[in-house]
Backbone as JSON, one array per atom type, in Angstrom:
{
  "sequence": "MGKRRIKNEQKTVRAARADGEKTNKKRTKDKGMTNKERTKNEQRTNKERTKDEQKTNNERRKDGDKVNLTQR",
  "N": [[56.91, 106.86, 87.0], [57.47, 107.44, 90.35], [59.88, 109.21, 92.49], [62.05, 107.06, 94.37], [62.08, 106.56, 97.87], [64.75, 106.11, 99.95], [65.92, 103.78, 102.59], [64.92, 104.89, 105.89], [63.92, 107.52, 105.0], [66.01, 108.93, 103.42], [67.85, 111.87, 102.93], [68.49, 114.09, 100.03], [71.62, 114.83, 98.67], [72.11, 117.52, 98.37], [70.13, 118.62, 100.15], [71.0, 117.61, 102.6], [73.51, 118.86, 102.81], [72.67, 121.47, 102.86], [71.58, 121.45, 105.43], [73.79, 121.36, 106.92], [74.9, 118.86, 107.39], [77.1, 115.95, 107.27], [78.02, 114.55, 104.21], [78.24, 111.35, 102.54], [80.13, 111.44, 100.57], [83.08, 110.84, 98.79], [85.35, 110.44, 101.15], [88.08, 111.67, 101.47], [89.69, 112.91, 103.28], [89.74, 111.59, 105.67], [91.26, 109.3, 104.95], [94.05, 109.92, 105.17], [97.1, 110.07, 103.79], [97.45, 110.89, 100.32], [97.81, 109.35, 97.05], [99.44, 110.92, 95.57], [101.0, 112.34, 97.46], [102.3, 110.33, 98.69], [103.99, 109.28, 96.65], [105.62, 111.56, 96.4], [106.97, 111.47, 98.84], [108.45, 109.24, 98.55], [110.25, 109.96, 96.54], [113.44, 110.58, 96.75], [116.35, 112.6, 96.53], [119.59, 111.84, 95.28], [121.53, 112.93, 97.12], [120.05, 112.94, 99.52], [119.78, 110.24, 100.06], [121.14, 107.6, 102.02], [124.63, 106.94, 102.82], [124.98, 104.18, 102.71], [123.24, 103.33, 100.64], [124.61, 104.37, 98.53], [126.82, 102.92, 97.81], [129.66, 101.73, 95.83], [129.89, 99.32, 93.19], [132.24, 97.72, 93.62], [132.62, 98.01, 96.34], [130.25, 96.87, 97.31], [130.65, 94.16, 96.43], [132.84, 93.49, 98.08], [131.56, 93.54, 100.5], [129.9, 91.34, 100.16], [127.46, 91.67, 99.2], [124.72, 91.5, 96.88], [125.23, 92.22, 93.36], [123.77, 94.08, 91.0], [123.84, 93.96, 87.64], [123.12, 95.57, 84.74], [122.14, 94.11, 81.71], [123.35, 94.58, 78.49]],
  "CA": [[57.42, 106.28, 88.27], [57.96, 108.56, 91.35], [61.19, 109.03, 93.12], [61.95, 106.17, 95.45], [62.71, 106.93, 99.05], [65.59, 104.96, 100.45], [65.75, 103.59, 104.08], [64.63, 105.98, 106.83], [63.79, 108.83, 104.3], [67.29, 109.6, 103.23], [67.82, 113.23, 102.15], [69.33, 114.2, 98.92], [72.97, 115.34, 99.0], [71.86, 118.99, 98.43], [69.42, 118.95, 101.34], [71.95, 117.31, 103.71], [74.48, 119.94, 102.85], [71.96, 122.72, 103.35], [71.38, 121.3, 106.83], [75.11, 121.22, 107.54], [75.25, 117.49, 107.73], [78.12, 115.38, 106.37], [77.47, 113.58, 103.15], [79.31, 110.25, 102.43], [80.83, 111.61, 99.22], [84.56, 110.75, 98.97], [85.96, 110.91, 102.45], [89.52, 111.62, 101.39], [90.48, 113.52, 104.48], [89.83, 110.43, 106.59], [92.22, 108.35, 104.57], [95.35, 110.17, 105.32], [97.9, 110.45, 102.64], [96.93, 110.61, 98.95], [98.88, 108.75, 96.37], [100.38, 111.88, 95.08], [101.81, 112.64, 98.59], [103.07, 109.13, 98.91], [105.07, 109.16, 95.71], [106.54, 112.62, 96.67], [107.77, 111.12, 99.91], [109.38, 108.16, 98.03], [111.23, 110.44, 95.58], [114.48, 111.29, 97.37], [117.51, 112.83, 95.6], [120.88, 111.09, 95.78], [122.15, 113.59, 98.3], [119.31, 112.57, 100.7], [119.98, 108.85, 100.34], [122.2, 107.42, 103.01], [125.79, 106.44, 102.2], [124.89, 102.77, 102.53], [122.7, 103.17, 99.44], [125.46, 104.81, 97.48], [128.08, 102.11, 97.58], [130.04, 101.35, 94.45], [129.83, 97.91, 93.0], [133.31, 96.99, 94.27], [132.36, 98.01, 97.83], [129.18, 95.89, 97.47], [131.29, 92.83, 96.28], [133.6, 93.2, 99.24], [130.58, 93.21, 101.65], [129.2, 90.22, 99.9], [126.13, 92.07, 98.73], [124.5, 91.15, 95.46], [125.43, 93.36, 92.5], [122.82, 94.02, 89.79], [124.39, 94.54, 86.54], [122.06, 95.52, 83.69], [122.72, 93.5, 80.53], [123.18, 95.3, 77.28]],
  "C": [[57.93, 107.57, 89.2], [59.24, 108.26, 91.79], [61.1, 108.06, 94.29], [62.75, 106.66, 96.67], [63.52, 105.83, 99.55], [65.44, 104.97, 101.98], [65.72, 104.93, 104.8], [64.63, 107.44, 106.05], [65.06, 109.55, 104.12], [67.19, 110.89, 102.41], [68.67, 113.12, 100.99], [70.69, 114.9, 99.37], [72.83, 116.85, 99.29], [71.14, 119.33, 99.81], [70.22, 118.74, 102.48], [72.94, 118.51, 103.87], [73.9, 121.22, 103.43], [71.78, 122.71, 104.9], [72.67, 121.2, 107.66], [75.5, 119.85, 108.04], [76.35, 116.99, 106.75], [77.54, 114.55, 105.42], [78.54, 112.47, 103.03], [79.88, 110.25, 101.06], [82.33, 111.56, 99.6], [85.1, 111.24, 100.2], [87.5, 110.86, 102.36], [90.27, 112.09, 102.56], [90.69, 112.46, 105.53], [90.92, 109.44, 106.24], [93.75, 108.62, 104.81], [96.06, 110.67, 104.06], [97.36, 110.06, 101.21], [98.08, 109.98, 98.24], [100.0, 109.67, 95.96], [101.49, 112.27, 96.25], [102.73, 111.58, 98.85], [104.26, 109.08, 97.98], [106.16, 110.38, 95.99], [107.38, 112.2, 97.82], [108.79, 110.08, 99.5], [110.48, 108.74, 97.05], [112.28, 111.25, 96.35], [115.58, 111.47, 96.35], [118.64, 111.94, 96.11], [121.49, 111.63, 97.03], [121.36, 113.12, 99.62], [119.34, 111.15, 101.0], [121.15, 108.66, 101.27], [123.43, 106.86, 102.24], [125.68, 104.92, 101.88], [124.28, 102.46, 101.08], [123.54, 103.61, 98.26], [126.72, 104.17, 97.37], [128.37, 101.85, 96.17], [129.94, 99.83, 94.41], [130.94, 97.14, 93.72], [133.05, 96.87, 95.74], [131.21, 96.92, 98.08], [129.71, 94.43, 97.42], [131.99, 92.47, 97.51], [132.63, 92.81, 100.4], [129.79, 91.98, 101.39], [127.67, 90.5, 99.53], [126.01, 91.66, 97.23], [124.67, 92.45, 94.6], [124.61, 93.21, 91.29], [123.4, 94.64, 88.71], [123.41, 94.45, 85.32], [122.79, 94.95, 82.37], [122.39, 94.33, 79.28], [123.35, 94.53, 76.02]]
}
């Protein structure tokens, strides 16, 4: 069986690259942030968090916020 040609005589990846054309292999640059970058942005240290996020449980109770206590 010979090689099948796909719609309008599509070139092989190697041939397309040689002619300086874009191949449709993983276009990660177009997608923006990668998952790795996203998690890095979400990982903030305690110092970087706002004071609002650093309330003590008693302060939360005064403000009427929910207090999550882990059960042991």
